Amino acid sequence: MTLIQPSLSSYTVYRSNSRTVGRKYQSVVIMLLISLFLLGGIASRLAYLQLVQGERNRQLAENNRIRLIPKPPIRGNIFDRKGRVLASYRLSHSVFVWPLVLRQEQWPQTRKRLSQILKIPDAEIQKRLEQAGYNSPYLLRIARGVTPAQVTALAEYSNELQGIEVDIDAVRYYPHGQLSAHVLGYTGELDYEELQRRKADGYRLGDVVGKMGVEKSYEHLLRGEWGGQQVEVDGAGRVVRVLGQKQAQPGKPIHISIDIDVQKAAEAALGDRKGAVVAMDPNTGAVLAMVSRPTFDPNIFSTRITSETWRKLQGRGNPFINRAMRGFPPASTFKVVTASAGMESGRYSPKTVLQTYPYLYVGGHAFGEWNRAGFGPMGFVGAMAWSSNTFFGQIGRGVGGKTLIEWARKYGFGEKTGIELSGESSGLIVDDAWKRKNYNWGWTVGDTINMSIGQGFTLGTPLQSSVMFSAVANGGYRVKPHLLKNNQDAIKERVSINMKPSTIQTLRRGLRAVVTGGTGAALRVPELPPSAGKSGTAEAPPGKAHAWFGGFAPYDKPEIAVVAFVEHSGGGGGSVAGPIVRQVMEAYFKHNK
C-alpha cells in the first residue's frame, strides 16, 4: 500500500482555509452594527427635533412658507389756504430685504452686492438687519427713490440677491421745491433710537415720519395707518396665494394758512439775503407767509441723503434754523412798546411834547440820536415818524425799567408765541433778577434807555414783532400765530392788551406818519392802499447792522401785517427791509381782491 504524502502546497491551502472559517460574515456584521448605530443616532435626533424642538421648527417652517408683506400708508397731502398742493407724494421704487430668507452667515455676500448697486455702505445694511433681527418675517426697507439703472442692476444679479425685493413705494414730494421749507419741514425714516421712544405709538423700524415743521407738528394726522398682506410663497419665493390682507389707511389731508402767492412774493423779495419775513392776518393770527434764509429743498430728504449732500447743506450757514422764530435786537420797531408804556403808565399823555437832543447823557454814557443833531420838540406821532432815539429814551427813563418790561411782556416779547412749530425761541426780555444772576450787577437807567430803543439785552423774533404790529392794527388784541387753517382754538386765544383807545389811536397815527412823511416811504406807492409801519436799524457788533421793517394795511381796516428782517444788511430798515414789506403787501392785494 502506497502512502501518498501531502505536498507542501496543499498543506498550506488547508491551513489557510481553516483560519478563515466565518470571516465572510464578518463584514456583514460590522456593516450591521454601523447601520444600527447610525439609525439610532438619526432616530434620537428626530426624536429631539420633534419632541423637544418640534414647536420651534414648525414655526420656522411656517415662516418660510408664509410671508408678511406690510404696506405703508400714503402720507396725507398738505394744501395752502386756497387748496393748492404744498406737499404730496410721487411713486418710486424702493428696495426691501426679507431677513428670514437667508441664514445670518449667508448675508455678507448679499450685502456686498447690494452695497455696490445701491451705493449704500455695507455696514449700514448690516446694522439695519441686526436691528430688525435676522429671523424677522417682515420686509425691511433699506433704500428709497431707487433709480431705473439700479432696478435693472438688481434684476441682473437676482440670482445673487435672495431675500431682496423691489417694489413701488410712495415718496414724499414737494412740488414747489424750497418754497415754505421752514414751514412744511421734511420727512425721513425713523431711526433705531427714535423707534425706541415711539414704539408705543405703533411705529416700526423704517417708518417715514415728519422731522421738522408742519410735517412734524401734525404727524398724528398725516401719517395714516399701516396695512399689509399675508401671502403663501413657494420655494423660489413666488407668491402662491394671498391668505389675507388689510388695506392701509392714508393719512388725513390738512389745509394750512399759508398763501402760495404771498409766500412766493416774500421769498422773492428777500432773495438770497440772510433773514426772515412773516406775513399774518392781524385779526386772527393766521400766518400767510413765513420765510427764512438760508433755506433748503425738503425733497432731498425724501430719499437717502449722502454725507456729502449734508456737508454742503451745513456749509450754507445753518439752513435749518428758522430765523422767523429766532431772537434779534428789535431796534426801533420796539418803540411801539415804549410808546405804549409811556401813555398807559399815565406819566405821558398822547399830546406830550419833548425836546430831542443830539445825545442823552446818563451815568457818564452818551446815548446818541441817530442823526447826531436831534429833531427839536416832538410828540409821539412825529417821534415815531422820524424814530427819535432821544425822545423814546426819555419816555423809557421816565416810566422806568419795570414798567417797560411789563409792557414788553404784554405784547408777547420774552415768551414763545405758541405757533405749531418746534424750535421757537422766546427771545429775551431781561429784568433786575436776570442781570444780577448773569452779570452780578443790578439794573441801571442805561439798561432802561437801551431797552426803550430796542437795543441792549433785548431780543425779539420776527414772529413776535408780527404779533406786536397786529395788536396795533386790530385795536389792541394780542393774537396767537398759527398755521392750521381755521384753527379755532388758536383764534379764541386772542386776548386784549387793555390799552386805552387814545393810546391805540396815537400809535396808529404814529405808524401812519412813518409811511406818509417819515422813514417808511417804501410803502408810499399807488399800488398799495393806505398803510402804516415802522423801520428799525439794529446795532449788531462786530457785524453790520440788522434791518427791520414792520407794517400793516389797509390802514383803516387792516387785513395783513408784515415784518421783514435782514440780518447784517448794513443798511437802514426803511431802505432795505421796507421794500420787502411792500412787495409782500402788493402780492397779497393783487391776489386777494
Coordinates of C-alpha atoms in Angstrom, one line a residue:
M1 CA 0.0 0.0 0.0
T2 CA 1.5 3.1 -1.1
L3 CA 1.2 6.1 1.2
I4 CA 0.6 9.4 -0.5
Q5 CA 2.3 12.3 1.3
P6 CA 0.6 15.7 1.1
S7 CA 2.5 18.3 -0.8
L8 CA 3.6 21.5 0.9
S9 CA 1.3 23.5 -1.2
S10 CA -1.8 21.5 -0.3
Y11 CA -1.0 21.7 3.3
T12 CA -0.7 25.4 3.1
V13 CA -4.0 25.7 1.5
Y14 CA -5.6 23.5 4.1
R15 CA -4.2 25.6 6.9
S16 CA -5.3 28.8 5.3
N17 CA -8.9 27.7 4.8
S18 CA -9.1 26.5 8.4
R19 CA -8.3 30.0 9.6
T20 CA -10.9 32.0 7.5
V21 CA -13.9 30.0 8.6
G22 CA -16.8 32.6 9.2
R23 CA -14.7 35.6 8.0
K24 CA -17.0 36.1 5.1
Y25 CA -19.8 37.1 7.6
Q26 CA -17.5 39.5 9.5
S27 CA -18.0 42.5 7.1
V28 CA -21.8 41.9 7.2
V29 CA -21.8 42.1 10.9
I30 CA -19.7 45.2 11.0
M31 CA -22.0 46.9 8.5
L32 CA -25.0 45.9 10.5
L33 CA -23.5 47.3 13.7
I34 CA -22.6 50.6 11.9
S35 CA -26.1 50.8 10.4
L36 CA -27.7 50.2 13.7
F37 CA -25.6 52.9 15.3
L38 CA -26.4 55.5 12.6
L39 CA -30.1 54.7 12.6
G40 CA -30.0 55.0 16.4
G41 CA -28.4 58.5 16.1
I42 CA -30.9 59.6 13.4
A43 CA -33.8 58.3 15.4
S44 CA -32.6 60.1 18.6
R45 CA -32.1 63.3 16.6
L46 CA -35.5 63.0 15.1
A47 CA -37.0 62.4 18.5
Y48 CA -35.2 65.5 19.8
L49 CA -36.3 67.7 16.9
Q50 CA -39.9 66.5 17.0
L51 CA -40.4 66.2 20.8
V52 CA -38.0 68.9 22.2
Q53 CA -37.9 71.4 19.4
G54 CA -40.9 70.5 17.4
E55 CA -42.9 73.7 18.1
R56 CA -40.0 75.9 17.1
N57 CA -39.3 74.1 13.9
R58 CA -42.9 74.2 12.9
Q59 CA -42.8 77.9 13.4
L60 CA -39.7 78.2 11.3
A61 CA -41.2 76.1 8.5
E62 CA -44.4 78.2 8.6
N63 CA -42.4 81.4 8.5
N64 CA -40.5 80.1 5.4
R65 CA -43.9 79.4 3.8
I66 CA -45.9 82.4 5.0
R67 CA -44.7 85.9 4.2
L68 CA -45.9 89.1 5.9
I69 CA -45.8 92.0 3.5
P70 CA -46.5 95.2 5.3
K71 CA -48.0 98.1 3.2
P72 CA -47.1 101.6 4.4
P73 CA -49.9 104.2 4.2
I74 CA -49.7 107.1 1.8
R75 CA -49.0 110.3 3.8
G76 CA -51.7 112.9 3.8
N77 CA -51.3 115.9 1.5
I78 CA -50.7 119.4 2.7
F79 CA -52.6 122.3 1.0
D80 CA -52.4 126.0 1.2
R81 CA -55.3 128.1 2.3
K82 CA -56.8 128.1 -1.2
G83 CA -56.5 124.4 -1.7
R84 CA -53.2 124.3 -3.7
V85 CA -50.8 121.5 -3.1
L86 CA -47.8 122.2 -1.0
A87 CA -46.8 118.6 -0.2
S88 CA -47.9 115.4 -1.9
Y89 CA -46.2 112.1 -3.0
R90 CA -44.7 110.5 -6.1
L91 CA -44.4 106.9 -6.9
S92 CA -40.8 105.5 -6.9
H93 CA -39.0 102.2 -6.4
S94 CA -37.9 101.1 -3.0
V95 CA -35.7 98.1 -2.1
F96 CA -36.7 95.7 0.7
V97 CA -34.9 92.8 2.4
W98 CA -36.6 89.8 3.9
P99 CA -34.2 88.9 6.8
L100 CA -35.6 85.4 7.3
V101 CA -34.8 84.1 3.8
L102 CA -31.1 83.7 4.4
R103 CA -29.1 82.4 7.3
Q104 CA -27.0 85.0 9.1
E105 CA -23.8 83.7 7.6
Q106 CA -25.2 84.0 4.1
W107 CA -26.0 87.7 4.3
P108 CA -22.4 89.1 3.9
Q109 CA -22.2 88.3 0.2
T110 CA -25.7 89.6 -0.5
R111 CA -24.9 92.8 1.5
K112 CA -21.8 93.3 -0.6
R113 CA -23.6 93.1 -3.9
L114 CA -26.4 95.4 -2.6
S115 CA -23.9 97.9 -1.3
Q116 CA -22.3 98.0 -4.8
I117 CA -25.6 98.5 -6.6
L118 CA -27.3 100.9 -4.2
K119 CA -24.2 102.9 -3.1
I120 CA -25.0 102.2 0.5
P121 CA -22.2 101.3 2.9
D122 CA -22.2 97.6 3.7
A123 CA -22.0 98.4 7.4
E124 CA -25.2 100.4 7.2
I125 CA -27.1 97.5 5.7
Q126 CA -25.7 95.2 8.3
K127 CA -26.8 97.5 11.1
R128 CA -30.4 97.6 9.7
L129 CA -30.5 93.8 9.5
E130 CA -29.2 93.5 13.1
Q131 CA -31.7 96.0 14.4
A132 CA -34.6 94.2 12.7
G133 CA -33.3 90.7 13.6
Y134 CA -32.2 88.0 11.2
N135 CA -35.3 86.0 11.9
S136 CA -37.7 88.8 11.2
P137 CA -40.6 87.8 8.9
Y138 CA -41.2 91.5 7.9
L139 CA -39.9 93.2 4.8
L140 CA -37.4 95.9 5.8
R141 CA -36.9 98.9 3.5
I142 CA -33.3 99.7 3.0
A143 CA -33.5 102.2 0.1
R144 CA -36.0 104.7 -1.3
G145 CA -36.1 106.5 -4.6
V146 CA -34.0 103.8 -6.4
T147 CA -33.1 104.8 -10.0
P148 CA -34.1 102.8 -13.1
A149 CA -30.5 101.8 -13.6
Q150 CA -30.3 100.4 -10.1
V151 CA -33.6 98.5 -10.6
T152 CA -32.1 96.9 -13.8
A153 CA -28.9 96.0 -11.9
L154 CA -30.8 94.4 -9.1
A155 CA -32.7 92.3 -11.7
E156 CA -29.5 91.2 -13.4
Y157 CA -28.0 90.0 -10.2
S158 CA -31.2 88.5 -8.9
N159 CA -29.6 85.0 -8.6
E160 CA -27.2 86.5 -6.0
L161 CA -29.8 88.5 -4.2
Q162 CA -32.1 86.1 -2.5
G163 CA -34.4 87.8 0.0
I164 CA -34.3 91.1 -1.9
E165 CA -37.4 92.7 -3.3
V166 CA -38.1 95.8 -5.4
D167 CA -41.5 97.4 -5.0
I168 CA -43.4 100.6 -5.8
D169 CA -43.4 103.0 -2.9
A170 CA -44.9 106.4 -2.3
V171 CA -42.2 109.0 -1.7
R172 CA -42.9 112.5 -0.2
Y173 CA -42.8 115.2 -2.8
Y174 CA -42.8 119.0 -2.5
P175 CA -43.8 120.3 -5.9
H176 CA -42.5 123.9 -5.2
G177 CA -39.1 122.8 -4.0
Q178 CA -37.7 125.2 -1.5
L179 CA -40.9 127.2 -1.1
S180 CA -42.1 127.2 2.5
A181 CA -39.4 124.8 3.5
H182 CA -39.2 126.0 7.1
V183 CA -43.0 125.8 7.4
L184 CA -43.5 122.5 5.8
G185 CA -40.4 120.8 7.1
Y186 CA -39.4 117.4 5.7
T187 CA -39.8 113.7 6.3
G188 CA -37.3 111.0 6.9
E189 CA -37.0 107.4 8.1
L190 CA -37.4 106.7 11.8
D191 CA -34.0 105.6 13.1
Y192 CA -33.5 102.9 15.8
E193 CA -33.1 105.4 18.6
E194 CA -36.3 107.3 17.7
L195 CA -38.1 104.0 17.3
Q196 CA -37.4 103.1 21.0
R197 CA -39.2 106.3 22.0
R198 CA -42.2 105.8 19.7
K199 CA -42.9 102.1 19.7
A200 CA -45.9 102.6 21.9
D201 CA -47.5 104.6 19.1
G202 CA -47.3 101.8 16.7
Y203 CA -44.2 102.8 14.8
R204 CA -41.8 100.2 13.3
L205 CA -38.2 100.4 12.0
G206 CA -38.0 102.2 8.7
D207 CA -41.3 104.2 9.1
V208 CA -41.2 107.6 7.4
V209 CA -42.1 110.4 9.9
G210 CA -42.2 114.2 9.9
K211 CA -38.8 115.6 11.1
M212 CA -39.5 119.3 11.1
G213 CA -42.2 121.9 10.5
V214 CA -45.8 121.1 9.8
E215 CA -44.7 117.6 8.9
K216 CA -43.6 117.0 12.4
S217 CA -46.2 119.0 14.2
Y218 CA -49.1 117.3 12.5
E219 CA -47.5 113.9 12.2
H220 CA -50.5 112.3 14.0
L221 CA -52.8 113.5 11.3
L222 CA -50.6 113.0 8.3
R223 CA -49.1 109.5 9.0
G224 CA -52.1 107.2 8.3
E225 CA -52.3 103.6 9.3
W226 CA -50.3 100.6 8.1
G227 CA -51.9 97.7 6.2
G228 CA -50.4 94.6 4.7
Q229 CA -50.8 91.1 3.1
Q230 CA -50.2 87.6 4.4
V231 CA -49.2 85.5 1.5
E232 CA -48.0 81.9 0.9
V233 CA -44.9 81.5 -1.1
D234 CA -43.2 78.6 -2.8
G235 CA -39.6 77.5 -2.5
A236 CA -38.5 80.2 -5.0
G237 CA -40.2 82.9 -3.1
R238 CA -43.0 83.3 -5.6
V239 CA -46.5 84.2 -4.2
V240 CA -48.8 81.2 -4.4
R241 CA -51.8 82.8 -2.8
V242 CA -53.0 85.7 -0.7
L243 CA -54.1 84.4 2.7
G244 CA -55.4 87.7 4.0
Q245 CA -55.0 91.5 3.7
K246 CA -55.6 94.8 5.4
Q247 CA -55.9 97.9 3.4
A248 CA -53.5 100.7 4.5
Q249 CA -55.4 103.8 5.7
P250 CA -54.0 107.0 4.1
G251 CA -53.1 110.0 6.3
K252 CA -55.5 112.9 6.5
P253 CA -55.0 115.9 4.3
I254 CA -54.5 119.2 6.1
H255 CA -55.0 122.8 4.9
I256 CA -52.7 125.4 6.3
S257 CA -53.0 129.1 6.4
I258 CA -50.0 129.8 4.0
D259 CA -51.0 131.6 0.8
I260 CA -48.7 130.4 -2.0
D261 CA -48.9 133.8 -3.8
V262 CA -47.9 135.7 -0.7
Q263 CA -45.2 133.2 0.1
K264 CA -43.6 133.3 -3.3
A265 CA -43.6 137.1 -3.2
A266 CA -41.9 137.1 0.3
E267 CA -39.3 134.6 -0.8
A268 CA -38.5 136.5 -4.0
A269 CA -38.3 139.8 -2.1
L270 CA -35.9 138.5 0.5
G271 CA -33.9 136.8 -2.2
D272 CA -30.6 135.2 -1.1
R273 CA -30.1 137.6 1.8
K274 CA -29.9 136.1 5.3
G275 CA -33.1 137.0 7.2
A276 CA -36.8 136.3 7.6
V277 CA -40.2 137.5 6.5
V278 CA -43.5 136.9 8.3
A279 CA -47.0 137.9 6.9
M280 CA -50.0 137.4 9.1
D281 CA -53.7 138.1 9.3
P282 CA -53.6 140.7 12.2
N283 CA -57.2 139.8 13.2
T284 CA -56.8 136.1 13.6
G285 CA -53.1 135.3 13.8
A286 CA -53.2 133.1 10.7
V287 CA -49.7 133.1 9.1
L288 CA -50.0 133.9 5.4
A289 CA -46.3 133.6 4.7
M290 CA -43.1 132.7 6.6
V291 CA -39.7 132.8 5.0
S292 CA -36.2 132.1 6.4
R293 CA -32.9 132.4 4.6
P294 CA -30.7 130.4 4.0
T295 CA -33.1 127.6 3.2
F296 CA -33.1 124.1 1.7
D297 CA -35.1 121.8 -0.6
P298 CA -37.1 119.3 1.5
N299 CA -37.2 116.9 -1.4
I300 CA -33.6 115.8 -0.8
F301 CA -34.7 114.1 2.4
S302 CA -37.4 112.0 0.6
T303 CA -34.6 109.6 -0.3
R304 CA -31.4 108.6 1.3
I305 CA -29.2 111.7 1.9
T306 CA -25.5 111.3 1.5
S307 CA -22.9 112.7 3.9
E308 CA -21.6 114.9 1.1
T309 CA -25.0 116.5 0.5
W310 CA -25.4 117.0 4.2
R311 CA -22.0 118.8 4.4
K312 CA -22.9 121.0 1.6
L313 CA -26.2 122.0 3.3
Q314 CA -24.4 122.8 6.6
G315 CA -21.9 124.9 4.7
R316 CA -24.7 127.3 3.6
G317 CA -25.0 128.8 7.0
N318 CA -27.4 126.8 9.2
P319 CA -30.2 126.5 6.7
F320 CA -32.4 124.6 9.2
I321 CA -32.6 127.5 11.6
N322 CA -35.9 129.3 11.2
R323 CA -34.9 132.9 11.6
A324 CA -38.5 134.0 11.8
M325 CA -38.5 132.4 15.2
R326 CA -35.1 133.4 16.4
G327 CA -34.3 136.4 18.6
F328 CA -32.5 139.5 17.4
P329 CA -32.3 143.1 18.7
P330 CA -35.6 144.6 17.5
A331 CA -34.2 148.1 17.3
S332 CA -36.7 151.0 16.7
T333 CA -39.6 148.7 15.9
F334 CA -39.7 148.2 19.7
K335 CA -40.6 151.9 20.1
V336 CA -44.2 150.8 19.8
V337 CA -43.8 149.1 23.2
T338 CA -42.1 152.1 24.7
A339 CA -44.8 154.5 23.5
S340 CA -47.5 152.2 24.9
A341 CA -45.7 152.0 28.3
G342 CA -45.4 155.8 28.3
M343 CA -49.0 156.6 27.6
E344 CA -50.6 153.7 29.6
S345 CA -48.5 154.5 32.7
G346 CA -50.3 157.8 32.9
R347 CA -47.0 159.6 33.1
Y348 CA -47.2 160.9 29.5
S349 CA -50.4 161.9 27.7
P350 CA -50.8 161.3 23.9
K351 CA -50.2 165.0 23.5
T352 CA -46.9 165.0 25.3
V353 CA -44.1 167.0 23.5
L354 CA -40.5 166.6 24.5
Q355 CA -37.3 168.3 23.4
T356 CA -35.0 165.9 21.5
Y357 CA -31.2 166.2 21.6
P358 CA -28.0 165.0 19.9
Y359 CA -27.3 162.9 22.9
L360 CA -28.8 161.8 26.2
Y361 CA -26.2 161.6 29.0
V362 CA -26.7 159.0 31.7
G363 CA -24.1 158.0 34.2
G364 CA -21.3 159.3 32.0
H365 CA -22.5 157.4 29.0
A366 CA -23.9 159.2 25.9
F367 CA -26.9 157.7 24.1
G368 CA -26.9 159.4 20.7
E369 CA -29.7 160.5 18.3
W370 CA -29.3 158.6 15.0
N371 CA -28.9 161.9 13.1
R372 CA -26.4 163.2 15.7
A373 CA -28.3 166.5 15.9
G374 CA -31.7 165.9 17.4
F375 CA -35.1 166.9 15.9
G376 CA -36.1 169.7 18.2
P377 CA -39.5 169.5 20.1
M378 CA -41.5 166.4 19.1
G379 CA -44.7 164.5 20.2
F380 CA -45.4 160.8 19.9
V381 CA -46.5 160.9 16.3
G382 CA -43.6 162.9 15.0
A383 CA -41.1 161.0 17.1
M384 CA -42.4 157.7 15.7
A385 CA -42.3 159.1 12.1
W386 CA -38.6 160.0 12.5
S387 CA -37.7 157.3 15.0
S388 CA -36.1 159.7 17.5
N389 CA -33.9 157.8 20.0
T390 CA -33.7 160.6 22.5
F391 CA -37.5 161.1 22.6
F392 CA -38.1 157.4 23.4
G393 CA -35.1 157.3 25.6
Q394 CA -36.7 160.0 27.7
I395 CA -40.0 158.1 27.8
G396 CA -38.3 154.9 28.9
R397 CA -36.3 156.7 31.6
G398 CA -39.5 158.4 32.8
V399 CA -41.6 155.2 33.2
G400 CA -38.7 153.1 34.5
G401 CA -37.4 149.7 33.6
K402 CA -40.1 147.8 35.5
T403 CA -43.0 149.4 33.5
L404 CA -41.2 149.0 30.2
I405 CA -40.6 145.3 30.9
E406 CA -44.2 144.8 31.9
W407 CA -45.4 146.2 28.6
A408 CA -42.9 144.3 26.5
R409 CA -44.3 141.1 28.1
K410 CA -47.9 142.2 27.5
Y411 CA -47.1 142.4 23.8
G412 CA -45.7 138.8 23.9
F413 CA -41.9 139.5 24.0
G414 CA -39.9 137.2 26.2
E415 CA -42.1 134.2 25.7
K416 CA -42.9 131.8 22.8
T417 CA -45.9 132.7 20.7
G418 CA -47.1 129.1 20.7
I419 CA -47.1 128.6 16.9
E420 CA -47.3 124.9 15.9
L421 CA -43.6 124.7 15.1
S422 CA -40.8 123.3 17.2
G423 CA -37.6 125.3 17.8
E424 CA -39.3 128.6 18.6
S425 CA -37.2 131.0 20.7
S426 CA -38.8 133.1 23.4
G427 CA -36.4 136.0 22.7
L428 CA -35.1 137.8 25.7
I429 CA -36.7 140.4 28.0
V430 CA -34.4 140.8 31.0
D431 CA -35.0 142.2 34.4
D432 CA -33.0 143.1 37.5
A433 CA -33.0 139.4 38.8
W434 CA -31.8 138.1 35.4
K435 CA -29.0 140.7 35.2
R436 CA -27.8 140.0 38.8
K437 CA -27.8 136.3 38.1
N438 CA -25.9 136.6 34.8
Y439 CA -23.7 139.7 35.4
N440 CA -23.7 140.1 39.2
W441 CA -24.9 143.7 38.6
G442 CA -28.3 145.3 39.1
W443 CA -30.5 147.0 36.5
T444 CA -29.4 150.5 35.6
V445 CA -31.0 153.6 33.9
G446 CA -28.7 152.9 31.0
D447 CA -30.3 149.5 30.6
T448 CA -33.8 151.1 30.5
I449 CA -32.8 153.6 27.8
N450 CA -31.2 150.9 25.7
M451 CA -34.3 148.8 26.0
S452 CA -36.6 151.7 25.1
I453 CA -35.0 151.8 21.6
G454 CA -34.8 148.0 21.2
Q455 CA -31.1 147.6 22.0
G456 CA -29.1 146.3 24.9
F457 CA -30.1 142.8 26.1
T458 CA -33.5 142.9 24.4
L459 CA -34.1 140.2 21.7
G460 CA -37.3 139.7 19.8
T461 CA -38.2 137.4 16.9
P462 CA -39.8 138.5 13.7
L463 CA -42.8 136.4 14.6
Q464 CA -43.2 138.3 18.0
S465 CA -42.8 141.6 16.2
S466 CA -45.7 140.5 13.9
V467 CA -47.8 139.9 16.9
M468 CA -46.9 143.4 18.1
F469 CA -47.8 145.1 14.9
S470 CA -51.0 143.1 14.7
A471 CA -52.1 144.3 18.1
V472 CA -51.8 147.9 16.9
A473 CA -53.6 147.1 13.7
N474 CA -56.6 145.2 15.2
G475 CA -57.3 147.7 18.0
G476 CA -55.3 146.3 20.9
Y477 CA -55.6 142.5 20.8
R478 CA -52.7 140.1 21.1
V479 CA -53.2 137.2 18.7
K480 CA -51.8 133.7 18.6
P481 CA -49.9 132.9 15.4
H482 CA -51.0 129.6 13.8
L483 CA -50.5 127.6 10.7
L484 CA -53.5 125.3 10.6
K485 CA -56.3 126.9 8.6
N486 CA -59.4 127.8 10.6
N487 CA -57.7 126.9 13.9
Q488 CA -60.5 127.9 16.1
D489 CA -58.6 127.1 19.3
A490 CA -55.8 129.5 18.4
I491 CA -58.2 132.2 17.2
K492 CA -60.0 132.0 20.5
E493 CA -56.7 132.8 22.3
R494 CA -56.8 136.4 21.1
V495 CA -56.7 138.5 24.3
S496 CA -56.9 142.2 24.9
I497 CA -53.8 144.1 26.0
N498 CA -56.2 146.5 27.7
M499 CA -54.9 149.7 26.1
K500 CA -56.9 153.0 26.2
P501 CA -58.5 153.9 22.9
S502 CA -56.4 157.1 22.9
T503 CA -53.2 155.1 23.2
I504 CA -54.2 152.9 20.2
Q505 CA -55.2 155.9 18.2
T506 CA -51.9 157.6 18.8
L507 CA -49.9 154.5 18.0
R508 CA -51.8 154.1 14.7
R509 CA -51.3 157.7 13.8
G510 CA -47.6 157.5 14.5
L511 CA -47.2 154.4 12.4
R512 CA -49.2 156.0 9.6
A513 CA -46.9 159.1 9.8
V514 CA -43.9 156.8 9.3
V515 CA -45.2 156.0 5.8
T516 CA -46.6 159.4 4.8
G517 CA -43.7 161.5 5.9
G518 CA -41.0 159.5 7.7
T519 CA -38.7 156.5 7.2
G520 CA -41.3 154.3 5.6
A521 CA -41.5 155.9 2.2
A522 CA -41.1 152.5 0.6
L523 CA -44.8 151.8 1.3
R524 CA -45.9 155.1 -0.1
V525 CA -46.9 153.8 -3.5
P526 CA -50.1 153.8 -5.5
E527 CA -50.2 150.0 -5.8
L528 CA -50.9 149.8 -2.1
P529 CA -53.9 151.0 -0.1
P530 CA -53.0 153.4 2.8
S531 CA -50.7 151.6 5.1
A532 CA -48.7 152.1 8.3
G533 CA -45.4 150.8 9.6
K534 CA -42.1 151.3 11.5
S535 CA -38.5 150.8 10.5
G536 CA -35.6 149.7 12.6
T537 CA -31.8 149.5 12.3
A538 CA -30.2 147.4 15.0
E539 CA -26.6 147.6 16.0
A540 CA -25.1 144.1 15.8
P541 CA -21.4 144.3 16.5
P542 CA -19.0 143.0 15.3
G543 CA -21.0 142.7 12.1
K544 CA -23.0 145.1 10.1
A545 CA -26.4 146.4 11.3
H546 CA -29.6 144.4 11.0
A547 CA -32.5 146.0 9.1
W548 CA -36.2 145.8 10.2
F549 CA -39.5 146.9 8.9
G550 CA -43.0 146.0 10.1
G551 CA -46.3 147.3 9.0
F552 CA -50.0 146.7 8.2
A553 CA -52.6 147.6 5.5
P554 CA -55.1 148.8 4.7
Y555 CA -54.7 151.4 7.5
D556 CA -58.4 151.9 8.1
K557 CA -59.3 148.1 8.1
P558 CA -56.1 146.0 8.3
E559 CA -56.1 142.6 6.5
I560 CA -52.3 141.9 6.6
A561 CA -49.4 142.6 8.8
V562 CA -45.9 142.0 7.5
V563 CA -42.5 142.1 9.2
A564 CA -39.2 141.8 7.3
F565 CA -35.8 141.3 8.8
V566 CA -32.4 141.3 7.0
E567 CA -29.5 140.1 9.1
H568 CA -26.3 142.1 8.9
S569 CA -27.5 144.0 5.9
G570 CA -25.6 147.1 6.8
G571 CA -28.4 149.4 5.5
G572 CA -31.3 151.2 7.2
G573 CA -34.6 149.4 7.9
G574 CA -36.6 151.7 5.7
S575 CA -34.4 151.4 2.7
V576 CA -33.5 147.6 3.0
A577 CA -36.5 145.9 4.7
G578 CA -39.2 148.4 3.7
P579 CA -39.2 147.4 0.0
I580 CA -39.6 143.7 1.1
V581 CA -42.7 144.5 3.1
R582 CA -44.1 146.5 0.1
Q583 CA -43.6 143.6 -2.3
V584 CA -45.4 141.2 0.0
M585 CA -48.3 143.5 0.5
E586 CA -48.6 144.1 -3.2
A587 CA -48.8 140.4 -3.8
Y588 CA -51.4 140.0 -1.2
F589 CA -53.7 142.7 -2.5
K590 CA -53.2 141.6 -6.1
H591 CA -54.3 138.0 -5.4
N592 CA -56.9 138.8 -2.8
K593 CA -59.2 141.4 -4.3

